[in-house]
Structure formats: structure tokens, C-alpha cells
PDB file of C-alpha atoms in Angstrom:
ATOM      1  CA  UNK A 854     115.873 115.155  70.161  1.00  0.00           C
ATOM      2  CA  UNK A 855     118.186 114.030  67.348  1.00  0.00           C
ATOM      3  CA  UNK A 856     120.964 115.632  65.349  1.00  0.00           C
ATOM      4  CA  UNK A 857     120.911 114.683  61.637  1.00  0.00           C
ATOM      5  CA  UNK A 858     123.902 114.447  59.322  1.00  0.00           C
ATOM      6  CA  UNK A 859     124.284 112.557  56.007  1.00  0.00           C
ATOM      7  CA  UNK A 860     121.019 110.604  56.417  1.00  0.00           C
ATOM      8  CA  UNK A 861     121.917 109.484  59.954  1.00  0.00           C
ATOM      9  CA  UNK A 862     120.692 110.807  63.266  1.00  0.00           C
ATOM     10  CA  UNK A 863     122.273 110.868  66.691  1.00  0.00           C
ATOM     11  CA  UNK A 864     120.034 110.824  69.753  1.00  0.00           C
ATOM     12  CA  UNK A 865     120.978 113.459  72.323  1.00  0.00           C
ATOM     13  CA  UNK A 866     118.045 112.990  74.720  1.00  0.00           C
ATOM     14  CA  UNK A 867     115.416 110.393  75.578  1.00  0.00           C
ATOM     15  CA  UNK A 868     111.698 110.738  76.135  1.00  0.00           C
ATOM     16  CA  UNK A 869     109.977 108.805  78.944  1.00  0.00           C
ATOM     17  CA  UNK A 870     106.658 107.290  77.905  1.00  0.00           C
ATOM     18  CA  UNK A 871     105.827 105.369  81.081  1.00  0.00           C
ATOM     19  CA  UNK A 872     104.173 108.281  82.875  1.00  0.00           C
ATOM     20  CA  UNK A 873     100.385 108.740  82.945  1.00  0.00           C
ATOM     21  CA  UNK A 874      98.890 111.204  80.502  1.00  0.00           C
ATOM     22  CA  UNK A 875      96.774 114.160  81.593  1.00  0.00           C
ATOM     23  CA  UNK A 876      97.157 116.671  84.419  1.00  0.00           C
ATOM     24  CA  UNK A 877      94.720 114.918  86.755  1.00  0.00           C
ATOM     25  CA  UNK A 878      96.495 111.547  86.449  1.00  0.00           C
ATOM     26  CA  UNK A 879      99.895 113.204  86.821  1.00  0.00           C
ATOM     27  CA  UNK A 880      98.800 114.979  90.007  1.00  0.00           C
ATOM     28  CA  UNK A 881      97.453 111.725  91.444  1.00  0.00           C
ATOM     29  CA  UNK A 882     100.906 110.195  90.958  1.00  0.00           C
ATOM     30  CA  UNK A 883     102.943 113.247  91.977  1.00  0.00           C
ATOM     31  CA  UNK A 884     101.438 113.779  95.450  1.00  0.00           C
ATOM     32  CA  UNK A 885     101.884 110.237  96.841  1.00  0.00           C
ATOM     33  CA  UNK A 886     105.305 109.898  95.174  1.00  0.00           C
ATOM     34  CA  UNK A 887     106.471 113.161  96.743  1.00  0.00           C
ATOM     35  CA  UNK A 888     105.156 112.147 100.194  1.00  0.00           C
ATOM     36  CA  UNK A 889     106.797 108.721  99.913  1.00  0.00           C
ATOM     37  CA  UNK A 890     110.139 110.261  98.880  1.00  0.00           C
ATOM     38  CA  UNK A 891     110.108 112.674 101.840  1.00  0.00           C
ATOM     39  CA  UNK A 892     109.294 109.779 104.162  1.00  0.00           C
ATOM     40  CA  UNK A 893     112.096 107.636 102.699  1.00  0.00           C
ATOM     41  CA  UNK A 894     114.679 110.393 103.191  1.00  0.00           C
ATOM     42  CA  UNK A 895     113.536 111.370 106.689  1.00  0.00           C
ATOM     43  CA  UNK A 896     112.925 107.774 107.817  1.00  0.00           C
ATOM     44  CA  UNK A 897     116.334 106.550 106.729  1.00  0.00           C
ATOM     45  CA  UNK A 898     118.059 109.637 108.153  1.00  0.00           C
ATOM     46  CA  UNK A 899     116.399 108.933 111.504  1.00  0.00           C
ATOM     47  CA  UNK A 900     117.539 105.289 111.417  1.00  0.00           C
ATOM     48  CA  UNK A 901     121.068 106.334 110.396  1.00  0.00           C
ATOM     49  CA  UNK A 902     121.519 108.948 113.131  1.00  0.00           C
ATOM     50  CA  UNK A 903     119.756 106.838 115.761  1.00  0.00           C
ATOM     51  CA  UNK A 904     122.369 104.129 115.259  1.00  0.00           C
ATOM     52  CA  UNK A 905     125.300 106.550 115.055  1.00  0.00           C
ATOM     53  CA  UNK A 906     124.373 108.525 118.179  1.00  0.00           C
ATOM     54  CA  UNK A 907     123.334 105.646 120.472  1.00  0.00           C
ATOM     55  CA  UNK A 908     126.357 103.858 121.941  1.00  0.00           C
ATOM     56  CA  UNK A 909     124.200 100.815 122.730  1.00  0.00           C
ATOM     57  CA  UNK A 910     123.823 100.213 118.972  1.00  0.00           C
ATOM     58  CA  UNK A 911     127.517 100.402 118.137  1.00  0.00           C
ATOM     59  CA  UNK A 912     127.864  96.822 116.961  1.00  0.00           C
ATOM     60  CA  UNK A 913     128.211  95.189 113.513  1.00  0.00           C
ATOM     61  CA  UNK A 914     124.503  94.436 112.992  1.00  0.00           C
ATOM     62  CA  UNK A 915     123.338  98.012 113.567  1.00  0.00           C
ATOM     63  CA  UNK A 916     126.328  99.445 111.729  1.00  0.00           C
ATOM     64  CA  UNK A 917     125.256  97.525 108.611  1.00  0.00           C
ATOM     65  CA  UNK A 918     121.675  98.751 109.089  1.00  0.00           C
ATOM     66  CA  UNK A 919     122.837 102.374 109.280  1.00  0.00           C
ATOM     67  CA  UNK A 920     124.965 102.025 106.135  1.00  0.00           C
ATOM     68  CA  UNK A 921     122.042 100.385 104.335  1.00  0.00           C
ATOM     69  CA  UNK A 922     119.737 103.260 105.363  1.00  0.00           C
ATOM     70  CA  UNK A 923     122.310 105.796 104.132  1.00  0.00           C
ATOM     71  CA  UNK A 924     122.509 104.032 100.764  1.00  0.00           C
ATOM     72  CA  UNK A 925     118.701 103.954 100.513  1.00  0.00           C
ATOM     73  CA  UNK A 926     118.560 107.756 100.610  1.00  0.00           C
ATOM     74  CA  UNK A 927     120.839 108.104  97.591  1.00  0.00           C
ATOM     75  CA  UNK A 928     119.358 105.052  95.845  1.00  0.00           C
ATOM     76  CA  UNK A 929     115.953 106.756  95.709  1.00  0.00           C
ATOM     77  CA  UNK A 930     117.452 110.198  95.050  1.00  0.00           C
ATOM     78  CA  UNK A 931     118.998 108.843  91.841  1.00  0.00           C
ATOM     79  CA  UNK A 932     115.534 108.406  90.285  1.00  0.00           C
ATOM     80  CA  UNK A 933     112.617 109.902  92.245  1.00  0.00           C
ATOM     81  CA  UNK A 934     113.459 113.662  91.952  1.00  0.00           C
ATOM     82  CA  UNK A 935     113.725 113.261  88.171  1.00  0.00           C
ATOM     83  CA  UNK A 936     110.445 111.313  88.175  1.00  0.00           C
ATOM     84  CA  UNK A 937     108.749 114.138  90.080  1.00  0.00           C
ATOM     85  CA  UNK A 938     110.038 116.820  87.712  1.00  0.00           C
ATOM     86  CA  UNK A 939     108.975 114.755  84.687  1.00  0.00           C
ATOM     87  CA  UNK A 940     105.471 114.263  86.096  1.00  0.00           C
ATOM     88  CA  UNK A 941     105.016 118.051  86.227  1.00  0.00           C
ATOM     89  CA  UNK A 942     106.737 118.635  82.890  1.00  0.00           C
ATOM     90  CA  UNK A 943     105.173 118.268  79.463  1.00  0.00           C
ATOM     91  CA  UNK A 944     108.425 117.210  77.774  1.00  0.00           C
ATOM     92  CA  UNK A 945     109.491 114.414  80.189  1.00  0.00           C
ATOM     93  CA  UNK A 946     112.960 114.095  78.708  1.00  0.00           C
ATOM     94  CA  UNK A 947     116.459 113.322  79.935  1.00  0.00           C
ATOM     95  CA  UNK A 948     119.776 113.892  78.184  1.00  0.00           C
ATOM     96  CA  UNK A 949     121.875 110.947  77.054  1.00  0.00           C
ATOM     97  CA  UNK A 950     124.577 111.758  79.617  1.00  0.00           C
ATOM     98  CA  UNK A 951     121.942 112.265  82.308  1.00  0.00           C
ATOM     99  CA  UNK A 952     120.419 108.899  81.450  1.00  0.00           C
ATOM    100  CA  UNK A 953     123.776 107.123  81.693  1.00  0.00           C
ATOM    101  CA  UNK A 954     124.537 108.808  85.025  1.00  0.00           C
ATOM    102  CA  UNK A 955     121.110 107.888  86.394  1.00  0.00           C
ATOM    103  CA  UNK A 956     121.611 104.244  85.412  1.00  0.00           C
ATOM    104  CA  UNK A 957     125.103 104.196  86.889  1.00  0.00           C
ATOM    105  CA  UNK A 958     124.247 105.674  90.279  1.00  0.00           C
ATOM    106  CA  UNK A 959     120.907 103.873  90.616  1.00  0.00           C
ATOM    107  CA  UNK A 960     122.330 100.434  89.871  1.00  0.00           C
ATOM    108  CA  UNK A 961     125.646 101.029  91.641  1.00  0.00           C
ATOM    109  CA  UNK A 962     123.776 101.938  94.814  1.00  0.00           C
ATOM    110  CA  UNK A 963     121.464  98.968  94.266  1.00  0.00           C
ATOM    111  CA  UNK A 964     124.466  96.661  93.840  1.00  0.00           C
ATOM    112  CA  UNK A 965     125.996  98.056  97.030  1.00  0.00           C
ATOM    113  CA  UNK A 966     122.753  97.383  98.887  1.00  0.00           C
ATOM    114  CA  UNK A 967     122.591  93.843  97.536  1.00  0.00           C
ATOM    115  CA  UNK A 968     126.169  93.118  98.624  1.00  0.00           C
ATOM    116  CA  UNK A 969     125.465  94.679 102.011  1.00  0.00           C
ATOM    117  CA  UNK A 970     122.351  92.499 102.467  1.00  0.00           C
ATOM    118  CA  UNK A 971     124.516  89.463 101.731  1.00  0.00           C
ATOM    119  CA  UNK A 972     127.038  90.672 104.309  1.00  0.00           C
ATOM    120  CA  UNK A 973     124.248  91.184 106.846  1.00  0.00           C
ATOM    121  CA  UNK A 974     122.985  87.637 106.264  1.00  0.00           C
ATOM    122  CA  UNK A 975     126.481  86.234 106.836  1.00  0.00           C
ATOM    123  CA  UNK A 976     126.820  88.417 109.957  1.00  0.00           C
ATOM    124  CA  UNK A 977     123.578  86.971 111.401  1.00  0.00           C
ATOM    125  CA  UNK A 978     124.745  83.474 110.445  1.00  0.00           C
ATOM    126  CA  UNK A 979     127.969  83.867 112.431  1.00  0.00           C
ATOM    127  CA  UNK A 980     126.184  85.546 115.362  1.00  0.00           C
ATOM    128  CA  UNK A 981     123.596  82.770 115.749  1.00  0.00           C
ATOM    129  CA  UNK A 982     125.464  79.699 114.554  1.00  0.00           C
ATOM    130  CA  UNK A 983     128.846  80.581 116.142  1.00  0.00           C
ATOM    131  CA  UNK A 984     127.973  82.955 119.018  1.00  0.00           C
ATOM    132  CA  UNK A 985     131.118  82.254 121.045  1.00  0.00           C
ATOM    133  CA  UNK A 986     133.418  83.114 118.143  1.00  0.00           C
ATOM    134  CA  UNK A 987     131.339  86.037 116.875  1.00  0.00           C
ATOM    135  CA  UNK A 988     133.220  88.825 118.776  1.00  0.00           C
ATOM    136  CA  UNK A 989     136.577  87.599 117.494  1.00  0.00           C
ATOM    137  CA  UNK A 990     135.353  87.074 113.912  1.00  0.00           C
ATOM    138  CA  UNK A 991     133.216  90.192 113.375  1.00  0.00           C
ATOM    139  CA  UNK A 992     135.652  92.771 114.731  1.00  0.00           C
ATOM    140  CA  UNK A 993     135.066  96.535 114.291  1.00  0.00           C
ATOM    141  CA  UNK A 994     137.865  96.609 111.722  1.00  0.00           C
ATOM    142  CA  UNK A 995     136.346  93.785 109.655  1.00  0.00           C
ATOM    143  CA  UNK A 996     132.924  95.408 109.956  1.00  0.00           C
ATOM    144  CA  UNK A 997     134.284  98.686 108.563  1.00  0.00           C
ATOM    145  CA  UNK A 998     136.113  96.854 105.765  1.00  0.00           C
ATOM    146  CA  UNK A 999     132.972  94.942 104.757  1.00  0.00           C
ATOM    147  CA  UNK A1000     130.870  98.124 104.757  1.00  0.00           C
ATOM    148  CA  UNK A1001     133.409 100.050 102.681  1.00  0.00           C
ATOM    149  CA  UNK A1002     134.016  97.073 100.408  1.00  0.00           C
ATOM    150  CA  UNK A1003     130.306  96.688  99.671  1.00  0.00           C
ATOM    151  CA  UNK A1004     130.059 100.308  98.575  1.00  0.00           C
ATOM    152  CA  UNK A1005     133.305 100.402  96.591  1.00  0.00           C
ATOM    153  CA  UNK A1006     132.703  97.101  94.786  1.00  0.00           C
ATOM    154  CA  UNK A1007     129.094  98.079  94.023  1.00  0.00           C
ATOM    155  CA  UNK A1008     130.325 101.161  92.150  1.00  0.00           C
ATOM    156  CA  UNK A1009     133.337  99.575  90.445  1.00  0.00           C
ATOM    157  CA  UNK A1010     131.605  96.471  89.077  1.00  0.00           C
ATOM    158  CA  UNK A1011     129.106  98.510  87.051  1.00  0.00           C
ATOM    159  CA  UNK A1012     131.572 100.987  85.561  1.00  0.00           C
ATOM    160  CA  UNK A1013     132.650  98.847  82.533  1.00  0.00           C
ATOM    161  CA  UNK A1014     129.015  98.201  81.594  1.00  0.00           C
ATOM    162  CA  UNK A1015     128.101 101.886  81.653  1.00  0.00           C
ATOM    163  CA  UNK A1016     131.229 102.810  79.691  1.00  0.00           C
ATOM    164  CA  UNK A1017     130.306 100.186  77.078  1.00  0.00           C
ATOM    165  CA  UNK A1018     126.736 101.494  76.787  1.00  0.00           C
ATOM    166  CA  UNK A1019     128.075 105.037  76.352  1.00  0.00           C
ATOM    167  CA  UNK A1020     129.953 103.897  73.205  1.00  0.00           C
ATOM    168  CA  UNK A1021     126.827 102.463  71.541  1.00  0.00           C
ATOM    169  CA  UNK A1022     125.232 104.422  68.684  1.00  0.00           C
ATOM    170  CA  UNK A1023     121.730 105.741  69.388  1.00  0.00           C
ATOM    171  CA  UNK A1024     120.381 106.785  66.006  1.00  0.00           C
ATOM    172  CA  UNK A1025     116.720 105.795  65.905  1.00  0.00           C
ATOM    173  CA  UNK A1026     113.718 106.132  68.239  1.00  0.00           C
ATOM    174  CA  UNK A1027     114.305 107.904  71.530  1.00  0.00           C
ATOM    175  CA  UNK A1028     111.251 106.849  73.589  1.00  0.00           C
ATOM    176  CA  UNK A1029     112.089 104.943  76.790  1.00  0.00           C
ATOM    177  CA  UNK A1030     109.058 102.859  77.744  1.00  0.00           C
ATOM    178  CA  UNK A1031     109.678 103.303  81.455  1.00  0.00           C
ATOM    179  CA  UNK A1032     109.677 106.022  84.155  1.00  0.00           C
ATOM    180  CA  UNK A1033     113.459 106.065  84.649  1.00  0.00           C
ATOM    181  CA  UNK A1034     116.540 105.011  82.695  1.00  0.00           C
ATOM    182  CA  UNK A1035     117.151 101.288  82.911  1.00  0.00           C
ATOM    183  CA  UNK A1036     119.353  98.855  81.013  1.00  0.00           C
ATOM    184  CA  UNK A1037     116.854  96.994  78.839  1.00  0.00           C
ATOM    185  CA  UNK A1038     114.704  99.970  77.706  1.00  0.00           C
ATOM    186  CA  UNK A1039     117.825 101.961  76.834  1.00  0.00           C
ATOM    187  CA  UNK A1040     119.592  99.088  75.078  1.00  0.00           C
ATOM    188  CA  UNK A1041     116.525  98.490  72.912  1.00  0.00           C
ATOM    189  CA  UNK A1042     117.028 101.977  71.486  1.00  0.00           C
ATOM    190  CA  UNK A1043     120.656 101.372  70.487  1.00  0.00           C
ATOM    191  CA  UNK A1044     121.441 100.799  66.825  1.00  0.00           C
ATOM    192  CA  UNK A1045     123.144  97.476  67.504  1.00  0.00           C
ATOM    193  CA  UNK A1046     122.364  93.784  67.752  1.00  0.00           C
ATOM    194  CA  UNK A1047     119.608  92.905  70.216  1.00  0.00           C
ATOM    195  CA  UNK A1048     121.572  89.789  71.213  1.00  0.00           C
ATOM    196  CA  UNK A1049     123.519  92.024  73.581  1.00  0.00           C
ATOM    197  CA  UNK A1050     120.307  92.564  75.560  1.00  0.00           C
ATOM    198  CA  UNK A1051     120.070  88.817  76.196  1.00  0.00           C
ATOM    199  CA  UNK A1052     123.711  88.710  77.318  1.00  0.00           C
ATOM    200  CA  UNK A1053     123.035  91.605  79.711  1.00  0.00           C
ATOM    201  CA  UNK A1054     119.973  89.791  81.073  1.00  0.00           C
ATOM    202  CA  UNK A1055     121.967  86.603  81.678  1.00  0.00           C
ATOM    203  CA  UNK A1056     124.763  88.463  83.498  1.00  0.00           C
ATOM    204  CA  UNK A1057     122.297  90.289  85.737  1.00  0.00           C
ATOM    205  CA  UNK A1058     120.324  87.093  86.386  1.00  0.00           C
ATOM    206  CA  UNK A1059     123.453  85.172  87.443  1.00  0.00           C
ATOM    207  CA  UNK A1060     124.462  87.951  89.864  1.00  0.00           C
ATOM    208  CA  UNK A1061     120.964  88.120  91.381  1.00  0.00           C
ATOM    209  CA  UNK A1062     120.548  84.345  91.712  1.00  0.00           C
ATOM    210  CA  UNK A1063     124.023  83.962  93.236  1.00  0.00           C
ATOM    211  CA  UNK A1064     123.305  86.603  95.902  1.00  0.00           C
ATOM    212  CA  UNK A1065     119.846  85.158  96.631  1.00  0.00           C
ATOM    213  CA  UNK A1066     121.284  81.652  97.071  1.00  0.00           C
ATOM    214  CA  UNK A1067     123.937  82.835  99.538  1.00  0.00           C
ATOM    215  CA  UNK A1068     121.393  84.774 101.602  1.00  0.00           C
ATOM    216  CA  UNK A1069     118.749  82.033 101.434  1.00  0.00           C
ATOM    217  CA  UNK A1070     121.210  79.324 102.514  1.00  0.00           C
ATOM    218  CA  UNK A1071     122.378  81.526 105.391  1.00  0.00           C
ATOM    219  CA  UNK A1072     118.834  82.000 106.659  1.00  0.00           C
ATOM    220  CA  UNK A1073     117.943  78.339 106.216  1.00  0.00           C
ATOM    221  CA  UNK A1074     120.909  77.455 108.399  1.00  0.00           C
ATOM    222  CA  UNK A1075     120.002  80.213 110.877  1.00  0.00           C
ATOM    223  CA  UNK A1076     116.396  79.021 111.201  1.00  0.00           C
ATOM    224  CA  UNK A1077     117.568  75.425 111.652  1.00  0.00           C
ATOM    225  CA  UNK A1078     119.813  76.468 114.536  1.00  0.00           C
ATOM    226  CA  UNK A1079     117.108  78.664 116.100  1.00  0.00           C
ATOM    227  CA  UNK A1080     114.594  75.815 116.106  1.00  0.00           C
ATOM    228  CA  UNK A1081     117.053  73.759 118.170  1.00  0.00           C
ATOM    229  CA  UNK A1082     117.151  76.352 120.961  1.00  0.00           C
ATOM    230  CA  UNK A1083     115.372  74.707 123.913  1.00  0.00           C
ATOM    231  CA  UNK A1084     113.790  77.796 125.512  1.00  0.00           C
ATOM    232  CA  UNK A1085     110.852  79.585 123.907  1.00  0.00           C
ATOM    233  CA  UNK A1086     112.239  82.981 124.970  1.00  0.00           C
ATOM    234  CA  UNK A1087     115.603  82.169 123.376  1.00  0.00           C
ATOM    235  CA  UNK A1088     113.940  81.226 120.085  1.00  0.00           C
ATOM    236  CA  UNK A1089     111.786  84.357 120.132  1.00  0.00           C
ATOM    237  CA  UNK A1090     114.784  86.627 120.731  1.00  0.00           C
ATOM    238  CA  UNK A1091     116.836  84.952 118.005  1.00  0.00           C
ATOM    239  CA  UNK A1092     113.976  85.189 115.527  1.00  0.00           C
ATOM    240  CA  UNK A1093     113.420  88.868 116.344  1.00  0.00           C
ATOM    241  CA  UNK A1094     117.012  89.762 115.444  1.00  0.00           C
ATOM    242  CA  UNK A1095     116.630  88.145 112.012  1.00  0.00           C
ATOM    243  CA  UNK A1096     113.018  89.060 111.178  1.00  0.00           C
ATOM    244  CA  UNK A1097     113.842  92.603 110.044  1.00  0.00           C
ATOM    245  CA  UNK A1098     116.758  91.454 107.860  1.00  0.00           C
ATOM    246  CA  UNK A1099     114.645  88.704 106.333  1.00  0.00           C
ATOM    247  CA  UNK A1100     111.803  91.142 105.620  1.00  0.00           C
ATOM    248  CA  UNK A1101     114.105  93.626 103.875  1.00  0.00           C
ATOM    249  CA  UNK A1102     115.737  90.780 101.920  1.00  0.00           C
ATOM    250  CA  UNK A1103     112.345  89.557 100.648  1.00  0.00           C
ATOM    251  CA  UNK A1104     111.241  93.083  99.719  1.00  0.00           C
ATOM    252  CA  UNK A1105     114.493  93.979  97.948  1.00  0.00           C
ATOM    253  CA  UNK A1106     115.162  90.793  96.015  1.00  0.00           C
ATOM    254  CA  UNK A1107     111.469  90.095  95.398  1.00  0.00           C
ATOM    255  CA  UNK A1108     111.126  93.364  93.486  1.00  0.00           C
ATOM    256  CA  UNK A1109     114.539  92.887  91.833  1.00  0.00           C
ATOM    257  CA  UNK A1110     113.503  89.424  90.598  1.00  0.00           C
ATOM    258  CA  UNK A1111     110.250  90.734  89.106  1.00  0.00           C
ATOM    259  CA  UNK A1112     112.223  93.452  87.334  1.00  0.00           C
ATOM    260  CA  UNK A1113     115.236  91.536  86.039  1.00  0.00           C
ATOM    261  CA  UNK A1114     114.487  87.797  85.985  1.00  0.00           C
ATOM    262  CA  UNK A1115     111.917  87.856  83.225  1.00  0.00           C
ATOM    263  CA  UNK A1116     114.285  87.764  80.208  1.00  0.00           C
ATOM    264  CA  UNK A1117     112.246  88.056  76.990  1.00  0.00           C
ATOM    265  CA  UNK A1118     108.868  88.164  78.755  1.00  0.00           C
ATOM    266  CA  UNK A1119     107.010  91.404  78.138  1.00  0.00           C
ATOM    267  CA  UNK A1120     104.437  92.965  80.453  1.00  0.00           C
ATOM    268  CA  UNK A1121     101.698  95.496  79.683  1.00  0.00           C
ATOM    269  CA  UNK A1122     102.963  99.094  80.071  1.00  0.00           C
ATOM    270  CA  UNK A1123     100.853  99.700  83.190  1.00  0.00           C
ATOM    271  CA  UNK A1124     102.191  96.557  84.901  1.00  0.00           C
ATOM    272  CA  UNK A1125     105.725  97.417  83.840  1.00  0.00           C
ATOM    273  CA  UNK A1126     105.410 100.843  85.475  1.00  0.00           C
ATOM    274  CA  UNK A1127     103.898  99.289  88.615  1.00  0.00           C
ATOM    275  CA  UNK A1128     106.829  96.850  88.935  1.00  0.00           C
ATOM    276  CA  UNK A1129     109.306  99.692  88.429  1.00  0.00           C
ATOM    277  CA  UNK A1130     107.604 101.727  91.172  1.00  0.00           C
ATOM    278  CA  UNK A1131     107.694  98.755  93.546  1.00  0.00           C
ATOM    279  CA  UNK A1132     111.366  98.169  92.773  1.00  0.00           C
ATOM    280  CA  UNK A1133     112.531 101.788  92.973  1.00  0.00           C
ATOM    281  CA  UNK A1134     110.048 103.335  95.426  1.00  0.00           C
ATOM    282  CA  UNK A1135     107.925 100.964  97.526  1.00  0.00           C
ATOM    283  CA  UNK A1136     110.730  98.656  98.705  1.00  0.00           C
ATOM    284  CA  UNK A1137     112.806 101.601 100.045  1.00  0.00           C
ATOM    285  CA  UNK A1138     109.609 103.020 101.585  1.00  0.00           C
ATOM    286  CA  UNK A1139     109.046  99.956 103.784  1.00  0.00           C
ATOM    287  CA  UNK A1140     112.650  99.455 104.893  1.00  0.00           C
ATOM    288  CA  UNK A1141     112.784 102.109 107.663  1.00  0.00           C
ATOM    289  CA  UNK A1142     109.370 100.905 108.853  1.00  0.00           C
ATOM    290  CA  UNK A1143     110.585  97.313 109.088  1.00  0.00           C
ATOM    291  CA  UNK A1144     113.786  98.213 110.920  1.00  0.00           C
ATOM    292  CA  UNK A1145     112.133 100.607 113.377  1.00  0.00           C
ATOM    293  CA  UNK A1146     108.970  98.649 114.208  1.00  0.00           C
ATOM    294  CA  UNK A1147     110.494  95.175 114.422  1.00  0.00           C
ATOM    295  CA  UNK A1148     113.338  96.057 116.767  1.00  0.00           C
ATOM    296  CA  UNK A1149     112.946  97.142 120.398  1.00  0.00           C
ATOM    297  CA  UNK A1150     116.465  98.619 120.691  1.00  0.00           C
ATOM    298  CA  UNK A1151     115.958 100.606 117.502  1.00  0.00           C
ATOM    299  CA  UNK A1152     112.652 102.026 118.754  1.00  0.00           C
ATOM    300  CA  UNK A1153     114.322 103.155 121.980  1.00  0.00           C
ATOM    301  CA  UNK A1154     117.194 104.778 120.045  1.00  0.00           C
ATOM    302  CA  UNK A1155     114.756 106.598 117.745  1.00  0.00           C
ATOM    303  CA  UNK A1156     112.783 107.896 120.729  1.00  0.00           C
ATOM    304  CA  UNK A1157     116.024 109.143 122.300  1.00  0.00           C
ATOM    305  CA  UNK A1158     116.913 110.886 119.035  1.00  0.00           C
ATOM    306  CA  UNK A1159     113.529 112.540 118.485  1.00  0.00           C
ATOM    307  CA  UNK A1160     112.478 113.213 122.072  1.00  0.00           C
ATOM    308  CA  UNK A1161     115.712 113.290 124.156  1.00  0.00           C
ATOM    309  CA  UNK A1162     114.246 115.344 127.029  1.00  0.00           C
ATOM    310  CA  UNK A1163     111.200 113.115 127.350  1.00  0.00           C
ATOM    311  CA  UNK A1164     113.282 109.939 127.391  1.00  0.00           C
ATOM    312  CA  UNK A1165     115.840 111.352 129.853  1.00  0.00           C
ATOM    313  CA  UNK A1166     113.107 112.563 132.219  1.00  0.00           C
ATOM    314  CA  UNK A1167     111.400 109.170 132.050  1.00  0.00           C
ATOM    315  CA  UNK A1168     114.702 107.466 132.891  1.00  0.00           C
ATOM    316  CA  UNK A1169     115.287 109.861 135.795  1.00  0.00           C
ATOM    317  CA  UNK A1170     111.836 109.246 137.230  1.00  0.00           C
ATOM    318  CA  UNK A1171     112.351 105.500 136.896  1.00  0.00           C
ATOM    319  CA  UNK A1172     115.582 105.745 138.866  1.00  0.00           C
TER     320      UNK A1172
END
């Protein structure tokens, strides 16, 4: 929708063109997307409360996992409900303000998750490479500060960019070739120089590469130390504590890299939508699975949360 005045037009809403056409195709996308979203919310809520309610998991590693799971709920909520409503709608539009808010919350939560993953990698580095000093370094106070700092910084760092985009004139086409509001598709619709898109891409690429390097170097060092452990059981236990973090790191930054480290490269619309779904939907879908299935303590805590009477009776019979 545009408002016209003196041969100029101002865009007040955007139209998404990345969704499949036809009721049958829309239904085929809606059902699995709805099921996945419900699973993401319930799965991450279970992980969050399992950590919070089990005193055996009150340590920095599981605290970071619970915060990450909490962020995942809102990260997906920033985009998927609007996707679902657009799939069922014939208009498939979003207001300019709604688009800016979606971009802000989606990427702010994503930034917070990225910072938190970096913090988790450093936490595992200290725990494995400096185990004797770990309790004095990673204190509960520092753990709380790092968790809060990740969230606060993730939201603050993106604010100037969103404010700048809100000042741009949108006076031409209003079709976003994607299934949610994202920087590049929206900036391409602005009546301004396209060189700003390249600058945005470079800034995002530097931030992503910097975070990936920190995490990768941490895990390289961690694996080097683990391989020096003489006992097979010691190596297995050390690997098991890092496997879940490493899996989530690969899922998160693998999809982020496909989405934002391509610069001027263009993909076919179908592939572009598939990458967006992997980035915004599939990666969050696998995270609670990875954390619950790869960790024995987490599985026990989840069983205690979901079936407390069964677990307590089993413990009583064992005693």
C-alpha cells in the first residue's frame, strides 16, 4: 500500500512474495511449520524449567543453556506467528512499523544468542583447560553478569541500525522477496543508494566472522586438551560436555553464514526461502533435541520435571 502526493509515493506496508502460491501448497507449509513452532516453544520451555527447578543443574553451563532456550522461544516468536498468519491470508502484508519491529526483535534476539554461544564456548574453555581455577573464575555473579550482558548488548547494538532504516524513504515497490522482514530485502526497497546494502553486508560479515573465530579457536584448544587426557573415560566425559554446545554452534552459525555471508550472490527464490526457513525455524527446532538427547543430566532433569512421581518412586525403590 502506498500514499501518493505530488507525484511521489510513500510505502506504508510491505507484501511478502516468498510464500508458496495456492491453497494446497500453503496448507502443506502451514501444518509442519505450526507443529515445529509448538515443538520449539514446548521443547525450550521444558529445557528452561528443567534447569531452573533441578538443583543439580545450578551451575554456569546449564544456566547458559537455560537462558539460550528462553531466547530461542522469543527468537522464533518474532517471525513464525506472522509467517503462519500470512500463509493463511491472501494479502500477506506487514506494516512498515511492524516490519521494523520484526527485524529489530528477530536480530536482537539472534545477536543475544550469538553472544551467549560465544560466552558458552569460553565457559567450556575455562572448565576444561583450567579446571582448578574454574570455580573461582566462573562465579555465580560473573555468570549472571555474562547472561544479562549478552541480552542487553544484543538489543542495544542493533538499535542505531533500525533507527537509521526507519529514516529511509520507501517510495517505490513494496514486495519483499522473502518470508519475513530482513535487512537486505527491505533495504533494496528503499529509495536510496544501494551502496549502503554492501556496507551493511560488510558490517554483519565482520561481526559473524569475529564470533565464529573466537568460538572455533576455543573449541580447537578444548579438543587439543581433551586428546591429551590419558584415560578413555575421561576423554569421553569431556567430549560429552562439549558435544551439545558444538552441535548448536554449527547449526546456528552454519545457517547464519548461508544467510549473511553471500554478499552480492543471488539465489533462486525457492532456495532463498529454504535457507531462511533453516535459519529461522530448523536451527531452533533442533536445539532442544541436541541439549536433551546428548546430556545424561539433562535427560534426568527433564524426566523429573515431566514425570516427578515416577522418578521419585523409582528412586525410593532403588534405595
